[in-house]
């Protein structure tokens, strides 16, 4: 049975530029009676790796040719390539085949982003060699479906892709859990530090768009912003959904910052009070009594200029580890002489005395709880000291940023 193939294109938007920067090409197959044939079924009909490769190359040629017929704009064309194109048994490498696609369509390699699903490829050594060849020819590389299945950063370190596409499962989980949402933000940050741009795909709802913007994702793709179509968007197209998301995030950010600062203010004042009391000669217990008397306050401790703990932890009466956790965390209970010099709350307080520093939420070593740490440095008898106070932090929309300081 003859199956007709055609290209559809889904727009990819830059949140910062607030416009289309590329399109992902998607294969559409139909039978003579108009019945759609999904791409997985098309490839499942192939009888051999050679047939799979031939179909994949034909799809790339179709997409590139269709894309090139539209009025030329500064847009990337994202091409999904089947794992078979990287097979070491092929007569031509992936780079040679895609260069042939460029010659036939008139597109330049730098206009094409090659999407690869690394989990589907067995020959990792050959993959790395072919990726180097693709980059040498000017093609851009996107690692697809990151965050799904057994994805890990080793693939990012090894392949050094231009872009990493976060799987829809990431944004779905982030919408359901504040913990996952915070981790997603850190994942995006780490991918940026690896040298990759980040695209969040599969965005279907406003809240998911907000998550993408909050996490500093570079690009977005999904039904919320635009569905696949046979035609490209007009050159002057503006995306109302992006503008509305920016406006919503701006209003929400200001509300959250205000709520966050109001929530922290009593603890900040208590830490400053503790600093003043210790400079006046009070003991750590006397100085920290006000902080430990606040709801959700957990523990206070003192560090010297090298990050060593001076004395032991001072727990609040209501917020020490619960009975069930005391035995489980017994190996960590004695912190006498512990060194916390690698902790951000120590390093920032050491460099900016008199200013209360606030961490982002993290798992405390004293219990199963999430906490944030407030810290403030001061001088006493010519010695630099840092008072630290932990408070239990329940996951809510308001979350401290890594660089927060409150004077």
mmCIF file of C-alpha atoms in Angstrom:
data_model
loop_
_atom_site.group_PDB
_atom_site.id
_atom_site.type_symbol
_atom_site.label_atom_id
_atom_site.label_comp_id
_atom_site.label_asym_id
_atom_site.label_seq_id
_atom_site.Cartn_x
_atom_site.Cartn_y
_atom_site.Cartn_z
ATOM 1 C CA UNK A 1 0.000 0.000 0.000
ATOM 2 C CA UNK A 2 1.322 3.413 -0.989
ATOM 3 C CA UNK A 3 1.621 5.896 1.844
ATOM 4 C CA UNK A 4 1.875 9.611 1.096
ATOM 5 C CA UNK A 5 4.408 11.514 3.196
ATOM 6 C CA UNK A 6 4.370 15.212 4.003
ATOM 7 C CA UNK A 7 6.009 17.591 6.449
ATOM 8 C CA UNK A 8 4.469 19.490 9.315
ATOM 9 C CA UNK A 9 6.368 22.062 11.338
ATOM 10 C CA UNK A 10 5.943 22.921 15.021
ATOM 11 C CA UNK A 11 7.282 26.342 16.075
ATOM 12 C CA UNK A 12 9.969 26.700 18.716
ATOM 13 C CA UNK A 13 10.037 29.996 20.595
ATOM 14 C CA UNK A 14 12.746 31.838 22.481
ATOM 15 C CA UNK A 15 11.263 33.166 25.720
ATOM 16 C CA UNK A 16 13.791 36.005 25.859
ATOM 17 C CA UNK A 17 13.391 37.051 22.196
ATOM 18 C CA UNK A 18 9.595 36.466 22.427
ATOM 19 C CA UNK A 19 9.444 35.078 18.896
ATOM 20 C CA UNK A 20 9.937 31.991 16.762
ATOM 21 C CA UNK A 21 13.549 30.879 16.367
ATOM 22 C CA UNK A 22 13.014 27.500 14.745
ATOM 23 C CA UNK A 23 10.702 24.672 13.744
ATOM 24 C CA UNK A 24 10.749 20.977 14.446
ATOM 25 C CA UNK A 25 9.916 18.974 11.341
ATOM 26 C CA UNK A 26 7.425 16.157 11.915
ATOM 27 C CA UNK A 27 6.587 13.391 9.483
ATOM 28 C CA UNK A 28 2.946 12.831 8.528
ATOM 29 C CA UNK A 29 1.880 9.761 6.588
ATOM 30 C CA UNK A 30 -1.546 8.994 5.100
ATOM 31 C CA UNK A 31 -3.005 6.050 3.220
ATOM 32 C CA UNK A 32 -4.887 6.593 -0.093
ATOM 33 C CA UNK A 33 -8.181 6.737 1.837
ATOM 34 C CA UNK A 34 -6.849 9.481 4.109
ATOM 35 C CA UNK A 35 -6.109 7.366 7.169
ATOM 36 C CA UNK A 36 -3.172 8.821 9.111
ATOM 37 C CA UNK A 37 -0.162 6.594 9.738
ATOM 38 C CA UNK A 38 1.925 7.625 12.788
ATOM 39 C CA UNK A 39 5.720 7.803 12.316
ATOM 40 C CA UNK A 40 6.411 4.848 14.691
ATOM 41 C CA UNK A 41 4.177 2.684 12.524
ATOM 42 C CA UNK A 42 5.934 3.894 9.389
ATOM 43 C CA UNK A 43 9.304 2.814 10.747
ATOM 44 C CA UNK A 44 7.861 -0.418 12.155
ATOM 45 C CA UNK A 45 6.953 -1.424 8.590
ATOM 46 C CA UNK A 46 10.628 -1.387 7.580
ATOM 47 C CA UNK A 47 12.067 -4.873 7.165
ATOM 48 C CA UNK A 48 15.726 -4.018 7.826
ATOM 49 C CA UNK A 49 18.086 -1.374 9.182
ATOM 50 C CA UNK A 50 18.794 -0.355 5.600
ATOM 51 C CA UNK A 51 15.106 0.335 5.007
ATOM 52 C CA UNK A 52 14.906 2.336 8.239
ATOM 53 C CA UNK A 53 17.892 4.430 7.206
ATOM 54 C CA UNK A 54 16.444 4.979 3.720
ATOM 55 C CA UNK A 55 13.104 6.126 5.194
ATOM 56 C CA UNK A 56 14.848 8.427 7.665
ATOM 57 C CA UNK A 57 16.981 10.031 4.966
ATOM 58 C CA UNK A 58 13.913 10.419 2.728
ATOM 59 C CA UNK A 59 12.088 12.132 5.615
ATOM 60 C CA UNK A 60 15.007 14.515 6.167
ATOM 61 C CA UNK A 61 15.120 15.335 2.446
ATOM 62 C CA UNK A 62 11.355 15.941 2.433
ATOM 63 C CA UNK A 63 11.502 18.198 5.507
ATOM 64 C CA UNK A 64 14.495 20.213 4.299
ATOM 65 C CA UNK A 65 13.040 20.634 0.807
ATOM 66 C CA UNK A 66 9.654 21.727 2.161
ATOM 67 C CA UNK A 67 11.262 24.119 4.649
ATOM 68 C CA UNK A 68 13.499 25.666 1.992
ATOM 69 C CA UNK A 69 10.510 26.559 -0.189
ATOM 70 C CA UNK A 70 9.195 29.001 2.393
ATOM 71 C CA UNK A 71 10.472 32.608 2.358
ATOM 72 C CA UNK A 72 13.923 32.532 3.904
ATOM 73 C CA UNK A 73 14.039 33.574 7.570
ATOM 74 C CA UNK A 74 16.655 33.240 10.314
ATOM 75 C CA UNK A 75 15.157 30.050 11.710
ATOM 76 C CA UNK A 76 16.601 26.701 12.645
ATOM 77 C CA UNK A 77 15.167 23.502 11.234
ATOM 78 C CA UNK A 78 15.099 20.713 13.837
ATOM 79 C CA UNK A 79 15.389 17.284 12.238
ATOM 80 C CA UNK A 80 14.712 14.091 14.182
ATOM 81 C CA UNK A 81 17.074 11.388 12.955
ATOM 82 C CA UNK A 82 16.492 7.705 13.555
ATOM 83 C CA UNK A 83 19.195 5.758 15.386
ATOM 84 C CA UNK A 84 19.773 3.677 12.254
ATOM 85 C CA UNK A 85 21.444 6.618 10.504
ATOM 86 C CA UNK A 86 24.341 6.311 12.979
ATOM 87 C CA UNK A 87 24.829 2.608 12.348
ATOM 88 C CA UNK A 88 28.478 1.731 11.736
ATOM 89 C CA UNK A 89 27.307 -0.636 9.015
ATOM 90 C CA UNK A 90 26.062 2.171 6.775
ATOM 91 C CA UNK A 91 28.057 2.982 3.661
ATOM 92 C CA UNK A 92 27.750 6.715 4.412
ATOM 93 C CA UNK A 93 28.109 8.462 7.763
ATOM 94 C CA UNK A 94 25.315 10.570 9.237
ATOM 95 C CA UNK A 95 27.291 13.703 8.370
ATOM 96 C CA UNK A 96 27.658 12.672 4.720
ATOM 97 C CA UNK A 97 23.954 11.911 4.413
ATOM 98 C CA UNK A 98 22.906 15.205 5.998
ATOM 99 C CA UNK A 99 25.343 17.153 3.826
ATOM 100 C CA UNK A 100 23.606 15.538 0.873
ATOM 101 C CA UNK A 101 20.285 16.759 2.287
ATOM 102 C CA UNK A 102 21.739 20.277 2.478
ATOM 103 C CA UNK A 103 22.952 20.189 -1.106
ATOM 104 C CA UNK A 104 19.550 19.103 -2.389
ATOM 105 C CA UNK A 105 17.599 21.684 -0.366
ATOM 106 C CA UNK A 106 19.979 24.622 -0.452
ATOM 107 C CA UNK A 107 20.058 24.858 3.343
ATOM 108 C CA UNK A 108 23.347 25.394 5.157
ATOM 109 C CA UNK A 109 24.439 22.978 7.912
ATOM 110 C CA UNK A 110 24.279 25.727 10.537
ATOM 111 C CA UNK A 111 20.552 26.081 9.849
ATOM 112 C CA UNK A 112 19.905 22.488 10.869
ATOM 113 C CA UNK A 113 19.656 21.168 14.419
ATOM 114 C CA UNK A 114 20.087 17.400 14.432
ATOM 115 C CA UNK A 115 17.983 15.809 17.186
ATOM 116 C CA UNK A 116 19.269 12.502 18.457
ATOM 117 C CA UNK A 117 17.792 10.161 21.034
ATOM 118 C CA UNK A 118 20.984 8.753 22.530
ATOM 119 C CA UNK A 119 19.223 5.997 24.451
ATOM 120 C CA UNK A 120 18.303 4.290 21.175
ATOM 121 C CA UNK A 121 21.912 3.985 20.010
ATOM 122 C CA UNK A 122 24.060 1.035 21.082
ATOM 123 C CA UNK A 123 27.423 1.877 19.533
ATOM 124 C CA UNK A 124 28.446 4.780 21.775
ATOM 125 C CA UNK A 125 32.008 5.021 20.478
ATOM 126 C CA UNK A 126 30.805 5.321 16.885
ATOM 127 C CA UNK A 127 28.142 7.808 17.971
ATOM 128 C CA UNK A 128 30.727 10.095 19.550
ATOM 129 C CA UNK A 129 32.848 10.003 16.383
ATOM 130 C CA UNK A 130 29.855 10.790 14.170
ATOM 131 C CA UNK A 131 28.764 13.617 16.458
ATOM 132 C CA UNK A 132 32.231 15.166 16.189
ATOM 133 C CA UNK A 133 31.985 14.901 12.409
ATOM 134 C CA UNK A 134 28.543 16.538 12.387
ATOM 135 C CA UNK A 135 29.822 19.441 14.462
ATOM 136 C CA UNK A 136 32.894 19.831 12.277
ATOM 137 C CA UNK A 137 30.610 20.257 9.258
ATOM 138 C CA UNK A 138 28.638 22.990 11.054
ATOM 139 C CA UNK A 139 25.517 21.110 12.137
ATOM 140 C CA UNK A 140 24.030 21.886 15.522
ATOM 141 C CA UNK A 141 23.180 19.030 17.874
ATOM 142 C CA UNK A 142 20.194 18.599 20.205
ATOM 143 C CA UNK A 143 19.944 15.795 22.773
ATOM 144 C CA UNK A 144 16.279 14.817 22.760
ATOM 145 C CA UNK A 145 13.955 13.592 25.536
ATOM 146 C CA UNK A 146 16.373 14.426 28.345
ATOM 147 C CA UNK A 147 14.885 13.578 31.738
ATOM 148 C CA UNK A 148 12.911 10.601 30.444
ATOM 149 C CA UNK A 149 13.809 7.011 31.242
ATOM 150 C CA UNK A 150 17.457 6.613 32.237
ATOM 151 C CA UNK A 151 18.759 9.963 30.971
ATOM 152 C CA UNK A 152 21.853 11.190 32.772
ATOM 153 C CA UNK A 153 24.405 13.963 32.518
ATOM 154 C CA UNK A 154 27.090 11.627 31.232
ATOM 155 C CA UNK A 155 25.529 11.967 27.776
ATOM 156 C CA UNK A 156 25.723 15.748 28.038
ATOM 157 C CA UNK A 157 29.363 15.622 29.122
ATOM 158 C CA UNK A 158 30.269 13.178 26.348
ATOM 159 C CA UNK A 159 28.339 14.606 23.395
ATOM 160 C CA UNK A 160 28.446 18.329 24.372
ATOM 161 C CA UNK A 161 25.190 19.147 22.519
ATOM 162 C CA UNK A 162 24.263 22.663 21.442
ATOM 163 C CA UNK A 163 20.805 22.179 22.926
ATOM 164 C CA UNK A 164 19.189 19.799 25.382
ATOM 165 C CA UNK A 165 15.457 19.153 25.008
ATOM 166 C CA UNK A 166 13.770 18.395 28.314
ATOM 167 C CA UNK A 167 11.132 15.716 27.974
ATOM 168 C CA UNK A 168 7.514 16.604 28.732
ATOM 169 C CA UNK A 169 7.618 14.325 31.762
ATOM 170 C CA UNK A 170 9.916 16.863 33.451
ATOM 171 C CA UNK A 171 7.452 19.758 33.248
ATOM 172 C CA UNK A 172 4.528 17.492 34.179
ATOM 173 C CA UNK A 173 6.291 16.394 37.372
ATOM 174 C CA UNK A 174 7.397 19.964 38.107
ATOM 175 C CA UNK A 175 3.763 21.086 37.915
ATOM 176 C CA UNK A 176 2.833 18.449 40.505
ATOM 177 C CA UNK A 177 5.644 18.958 43.019
ATOM 178 C CA UNK A 178 7.412 22.047 44.331
ATOM 179 C CA UNK A 179 10.439 19.893 45.095
ATOM 180 C CA UNK A 180 10.679 18.723 41.474
ATOM 181 C CA UNK A 181 10.105 22.309 40.367
ATOM 182 C CA UNK A 182 13.126 23.500 42.357
ATOM 183 C CA UNK A 183 15.224 20.621 41.053
ATOM 184 C CA UNK A 184 14.153 21.429 37.484
ATOM 185 C CA UNK A 185 15.469 24.960 37.915
ATOM 186 C CA UNK A 186 18.790 23.562 39.116
ATOM 187 C CA UNK A 187 18.837 21.059 36.242
ATOM 188 C CA UNK A 188 18.466 23.902 33.755
ATOM 189 C CA UNK A 189 21.224 25.827 35.525
ATOM 190 C CA UNK A 190 23.563 22.822 35.433
ATOM 191 C CA UNK A 191 22.864 22.244 31.729
ATOM 192 C CA UNK A 192 23.713 25.898 31.105
ATOM 193 C CA UNK A 193 26.996 25.395 32.985
ATOM 194 C CA UNK A 194 27.660 22.400 30.727
ATOM 195 C CA UNK A 195 27.493 24.780 27.776
ATOM 196 C CA UNK A 196 24.074 23.760 26.458
ATOM 197 C CA UNK A 197 20.992 25.786 25.665
ATOM 198 C CA UNK A 198 17.803 24.295 27.093
ATOM 199 C CA UNK A 199 14.475 23.680 25.371
ATOM 200 C CA UNK A 200 11.421 22.551 27.329
ATOM 201 C CA UNK A 201 9.061 20.617 25.086
ATOM 202 C CA UNK A 202 5.506 19.379 25.426
ATOM 203 C CA UNK A 203 4.138 22.513 27.091
ATOM 204 C CA UNK A 204 0.363 22.358 26.955
ATOM 205 C CA UNK A 205 -0.874 24.580 29.792
ATOM 206 C CA UNK A 206 -0.249 28.069 31.134
ATOM 207 C CA UNK A 207 1.216 26.762 34.395
ATOM 208 C CA UNK A 208 3.752 24.715 32.445
ATOM 209 C CA UNK A 209 4.759 27.824 30.502
ATOM 210 C CA UNK A 210 5.267 29.625 33.816
ATOM 211 C CA UNK A 211 7.515 26.773 34.999
ATOM 212 C CA UNK A 212 9.613 27.098 31.848
ATOM 213 C CA UNK A 213 10.053 30.832 32.375
ATOM 214 C CA UNK A 214 10.714 30.506 36.109
ATOM 215 C CA UNK A 215 13.376 27.867 35.502
ATOM 216 C CA UNK A 216 15.229 30.112 33.005
ATOM 217 C CA UNK A 217 14.617 27.731 30.101
ATOM 218 C CA UNK A 218 15.823 29.239 26.814
ATOM 219 C CA UNK A 219 13.293 27.786 24.371
ATOM 220 C CA UNK A 220 9.802 26.334 24.553
ATOM 221 C CA UNK A 221 7.738 24.073 22.328
ATOM 222 C CA UNK A 222 4.275 22.626 22.698
ATOM 223 C CA UNK A 223 0.585 22.911 21.875
ATOM 224 C CA UNK A 224 0.236 25.883 24.226
ATOM 225 C CA UNK A 225 2.440 27.957 21.921
ATOM 226 C CA UNK A 226 1.678 26.409 18.555
ATOM 227 C CA UNK A 227 0.584 23.137 16.976
ATOM 228 C CA UNK A 228 2.337 21.449 14.060
ATOM 229 C CA UNK A 229 1.133 22.712 10.685
ATOM 230 C CA UNK A 230 2.008 22.375 7.023
ATOM 231 C CA UNK A 231 2.754 26.118 6.854
ATOM 232 C CA UNK A 232 5.186 28.262 8.808
ATOM 233 C CA UNK A 233 3.955 31.183 10.871
ATOM 234 C CA UNK A 234 3.958 34.648 9.244
ATOM 235 C CA UNK A 235 7.290 36.532 9.597
ATOM 236 C CA UNK A 236 5.732 39.196 11.831
ATOM 237 C CA UNK A 237 3.984 36.673 14.079
ATOM 238 C CA UNK A 238 3.785 37.628 17.756
ATOM 239 C CA UNK A 239 2.969 35.072 20.401
ATOM 240 C CA UNK A 240 0.315 36.381 22.782
ATOM 241 C CA UNK A 241 0.867 33.383 25.062
ATOM 242 C CA UNK A 242 4.488 34.408 25.669
ATOM 243 C CA UNK A 243 3.523 38.009 26.444
ATOM 244 C CA UNK A 244 0.810 36.855 28.856
ATOM 245 C CA UNK A 245 3.219 34.430 30.543
ATOM 246 C CA UNK A 246 5.808 37.179 31.026
ATOM 247 C CA UNK A 247 3.151 39.459 32.538
ATOM 248 C CA UNK A 248 1.844 36.722 34.832
ATOM 249 C CA UNK A 249 5.336 35.765 35.989
ATOM 250 C CA UNK A 250 6.221 39.397 36.673
ATOM 251 C CA UNK A 251 3.180 39.930 38.881
ATOM 252 C CA UNK A 252 3.619 36.576 40.592
ATOM 253 C CA UNK A 253 7.323 37.160 41.185
ATOM 254 C CA UNK A 254 6.689 40.460 42.984
ATOM 255 C CA UNK A 255 3.936 38.911 45.116
ATOM 256 C CA UNK A 256 6.119 35.939 45.982
ATOM 257 C CA UNK A 257 9.114 38.103 46.883
ATOM 258 C CA UNK A 258 6.965 40.208 49.183
ATOM 259 C CA UNK A 259 5.446 37.123 50.825
ATOM 260 C CA UNK A 260 8.869 35.516 51.140
ATOM 261 C CA UNK A 261 10.447 38.561 52.775
ATOM 262 C CA UNK A 262 7.491 38.998 55.135
ATOM 263 C CA UNK A 263 7.774 35.346 56.129
ATOM 264 C CA UNK A 264 11.501 35.604 56.819
ATOM 265 C CA UNK A 265 11.576 39.012 58.490
ATOM 266 C CA UNK A 266 11.144 37.792 62.133
ATOM 267 C CA UNK A 267 13.946 35.266 61.649
ATOM 268 C CA UNK A 268 16.213 37.851 60.048
ATOM 269 C CA UNK A 269 15.670 40.275 62.918
ATOM 270 C CA UNK A 270 16.292 37.491 65.430
ATOM 271 C CA UNK A 271 19.618 36.643 63.739
ATOM 272 C CA UNK A 272 20.710 40.283 63.785
ATOM 273 C CA UNK A 273 19.676 40.465 67.437
ATOM 274 C CA UNK A 274 21.754 37.364 68.198
ATOM 275 C CA UNK A 275 24.757 38.953 66.507
ATOM 276 C CA UNK A 276 24.392 42.116 68.616
ATOM 277 C CA UNK A 277 23.951 40.121 71.831
ATOM 278 C CA UNK A 278 27.089 38.071 71.239
ATOM 279 C CA UNK A 279 29.133 41.177 70.480
ATOM 280 C CA UNK A 280 27.903 42.499 73.843
ATOM 281 C CA UNK A 281 29.201 39.390 75.613
ATOM 282 C CA UNK A 282 26.150 37.110 75.758
ATOM 283 C CA UNK A 283 26.513 33.354 75.354
ATOM 284 C CA UNK A 284 25.335 31.615 72.174
ATOM 285 C CA UNK A 285 22.334 30.187 74.039
ATOM 286 C CA UNK A 286 21.355 33.617 75.359
ATOM 287 C CA UNK A 287 21.895 35.305 72.016
ATOM 288 C CA UNK A 288 19.894 32.736 70.014
ATOM 289 C CA UNK A 289 16.979 32.363 72.423
ATOM 290 C CA UNK A 290 14.770 34.723 70.398
ATOM 291 C CA UNK A 291 15.468 32.856 67.126
ATOM 292 C CA UNK A 292 14.868 29.432 68.684
ATOM 293 C CA UNK A 293 11.602 30.662 70.151
ATOM 294 C CA UNK A 294 10.110 31.362 66.730
ATOM 295 C CA UNK A 295 7.786 28.831 65.071
ATOM 296 C CA UNK A 296 9.634 26.567 62.601
ATOM 297 C CA UNK A 297 13.033 27.497 64.068
ATOM 298 C CA UNK A 298 15.114 24.336 64.407
ATOM 299 C CA UNK A 299 18.722 24.804 65.458
ATOM 300 C CA UNK A 300 21.446 27.421 65.947
ATOM 301 C CA UNK A 301 25.216 26.945 65.875
ATOM 302 C CA UNK A 302 28.391 29.014 65.736
ATOM 303 C CA UNK A 303 31.267 28.769 63.236
ATOM 304 C CA UNK A 304 34.764 30.238 63.331
ATOM 305 C CA UNK A 305 36.571 31.880 60.420
ATOM 306 C CA UNK A 306 37.727 28.526 59.045
ATOM 307 C CA UNK A 307 34.227 27.032 59.113
ATOM 308 C CA UNK A 308 34.772 24.844 62.189
ATOM 309 C CA UNK A 309 31.816 24.581 64.531
ATOM 310 C CA UNK A 310 32.355 26.161 67.935
ATOM 311 C CA UNK A 311 30.486 24.127 70.550
ATOM 312 C CA UNK A 312 27.427 22.013 69.812
ATOM 313 C CA UNK A 313 24.029 22.553 68.199
ATOM 314 C CA UNK A 314 21.337 24.389 70.147
ATOM 315 C CA UNK A 315 17.935 22.928 69.259
ATOM 316 C CA UNK A 316 14.605 24.624 69.806
ATOM 317 C CA UNK A 317 12.329 22.832 72.193
ATOM 318 C CA UNK A 318 9.639 22.171 69.620
ATOM 319 C CA UNK A 319 11.794 21.514 66.568
ATOM 320 C CA UNK A 320 14.494 19.043 67.461
ATOM 321 C CA UNK A 321 14.428 15.722 65.581
ATOM 322 C CA UNK A 322 11.320 13.721 66.425
ATOM 323 C CA UNK A 323 11.729 10.567 68.494
ATOM 324 C CA UNK A 324 11.537 8.254 65.465
ATOM 325 C CA UNK A 325 14.417 10.102 63.796
ATOM 326 C CA UNK A 326 16.767 10.479 66.755
ATOM 327 C CA UNK A 327 18.195 6.984 66.565
ATOM 328 C CA UNK A 328 18.254 6.959 62.757
ATOM 329 C CA UNK A 329 20.387 10.118 62.662
ATOM 330 C CA UNK A 330 22.492 9.298 65.700
ATOM 331 C CA UNK A 331 25.767 9.166 63.659
ATOM 332 C CA UNK A 332 25.229 12.817 62.701
ATOM 333 C CA UNK A 333 24.055 14.188 66.037
ATOM 334 C CA UNK A 334 27.426 15.171 67.464
ATOM 335 C CA UNK A 335 28.657 18.138 65.413
ATOM 336 C CA UNK A 336 31.418 19.212 67.764
ATOM 337 C CA UNK A 337 34.392 20.264 65.637
ATOM 338 C CA UNK A 338 32.491 19.723 62.370
ATOM 339 C CA UNK A 339 33.681 21.880 59.490
ATOM 340 C CA UNK A 340 31.105 23.594 57.280
ATOM 341 C CA UNK A 341 33.426 25.823 55.230
ATOM 342 C CA UNK A 342 32.095 24.504 51.902
ATOM 343 C CA UNK A 343 28.542 25.512 52.703
ATOM 344 C CA UNK A 344 27.228 28.613 50.894
ATOM 345 C CA UNK A 345 25.801 30.040 54.109
ATOM 346 C CA UNK A 346 29.332 30.112 55.568
ATOM 347 C CA UNK A 347 31.175 31.462 52.531
ATOM 348 C CA UNK A 348 28.752 34.313 51.890
ATOM 349 C CA UNK A 349 28.461 35.323 55.538
ATOM 350 C CA UNK A 350 32.262 35.320 55.867
ATOM 351 C CA UNK A 351 32.587 37.763 52.987
ATOM 352 C CA UNK A 352 29.777 40.152 53.930
ATOM 353 C CA UNK A 353 29.613 40.758 57.674
ATOM 354 C CA UNK A 354 26.508 42.221 59.266
ATOM 355 C CA UNK A 355 24.242 41.054 56.455
ATOM 356 C CA UNK A 356 21.956 38.064 56.925
ATOM 357 C CA UNK A 357 22.442 35.464 54.200
ATOM 358 C CA UNK A 358 19.698 32.999 53.228
ATOM 359 C CA UNK A 359 20.125 29.692 51.388
ATOM 360 C CA UNK A 360 17.725 27.940 49.085
ATOM 361 C CA UNK A 361 15.915 24.945 50.624
ATOM 362 C CA UNK A 362 17.955 21.793 51.164
ATOM 363 C CA UNK A 363 17.814 18.553 53.122
ATOM 364 C CA UNK A 364 19.153 19.035 56.643
ATOM 365 C CA UNK A 365 21.576 16.434 58.005
ATOM 366 C CA UNK A 366 19.729 16.369 61.320
ATOM 367 C CA UNK A 367 16.387 14.924 60.211
ATOM 368 C CA UNK A 368 14.132 14.156 57.250
ATOM 369 C CA UNK A 369 13.088 17.799 56.957
ATOM 370 C CA UNK A 370 13.849 20.437 54.352
ATOM 371 C CA UNK A 371 15.349 23.584 55.808
ATOM 372 C CA UNK A 372 16.867 26.916 54.918
ATOM 373 C CA UNK A 373 19.818 28.399 56.764
ATOM 374 C CA UNK A 374 20.184 32.023 57.817
ATOM 375 C CA UNK A 375 23.703 33.153 58.674
ATOM 376 C CA UNK A 376 25.409 36.383 59.671
ATOM 377 C CA UNK A 377 29.082 37.184 60.264
ATOM 378 C CA UNK A 378 30.441 39.510 62.934
ATOM 379 C CA UNK A 379 33.677 40.499 64.677
ATOM 380 C CA UNK A 380 34.322 39.681 68.321
ATOM 381 C CA UNK A 381 37.633 40.401 70.039
ATOM 382 C CA UNK A 382 39.338 40.591 66.647
ATOM 383 C CA UNK A 383 37.965 37.231 65.565
ATOM 384 C CA UNK A 384 35.498 36.613 62.746
ATOM 385 C CA UNK A 385 32.529 34.417 63.752
ATOM 386 C CA UNK A 386 29.347 33.324 61.969
ATOM 387 C CA UNK A 387 26.044 32.584 63.677
ATOM 388 C CA UNK A 388 23.844 30.136 61.734
ATOM 389 C CA UNK A 389 20.206 29.297 62.268
ATOM 390 C CA UNK A 390 18.176 26.619 60.482
ATOM 391 C CA UNK A 391 14.438 26.825 60.063
ATOM 392 C CA UNK A 392 12.142 24.173 58.664
ATOM 393 C CA UNK A 393 10.957 25.132 55.195
ATOM 394 C CA UNK A 394 7.851 23.576 53.736
ATOM 395 C CA UNK A 395 7.696 23.541 49.917
ATOM 396 C CA UNK A 396 5.545 26.449 48.753
ATOM 397 C CA UNK A 397 5.500 28.698 45.724
ATOM 398 C CA UNK A 398 7.676 31.223 47.516
ATOM 399 C CA UNK A 399 11.271 30.045 47.512
ATOM 400 C CA UNK A 400 14.522 31.843 48.341
ATOM 401 C CA UNK A 401 17.045 32.445 45.603
ATOM 402 C CA UNK A 402 20.644 31.314 45.976
ATOM 403 C CA UNK A 403 21.892 34.910 46.173
ATOM 404 C CA UNK A 404 19.419 36.181 48.765
ATOM 405 C CA UNK A 405 20.726 38.562 51.392
ATOM 406 C CA UNK A 406 18.605 40.446 53.865
ATOM 407 C CA UNK A 407 20.128 43.307 55.816
#
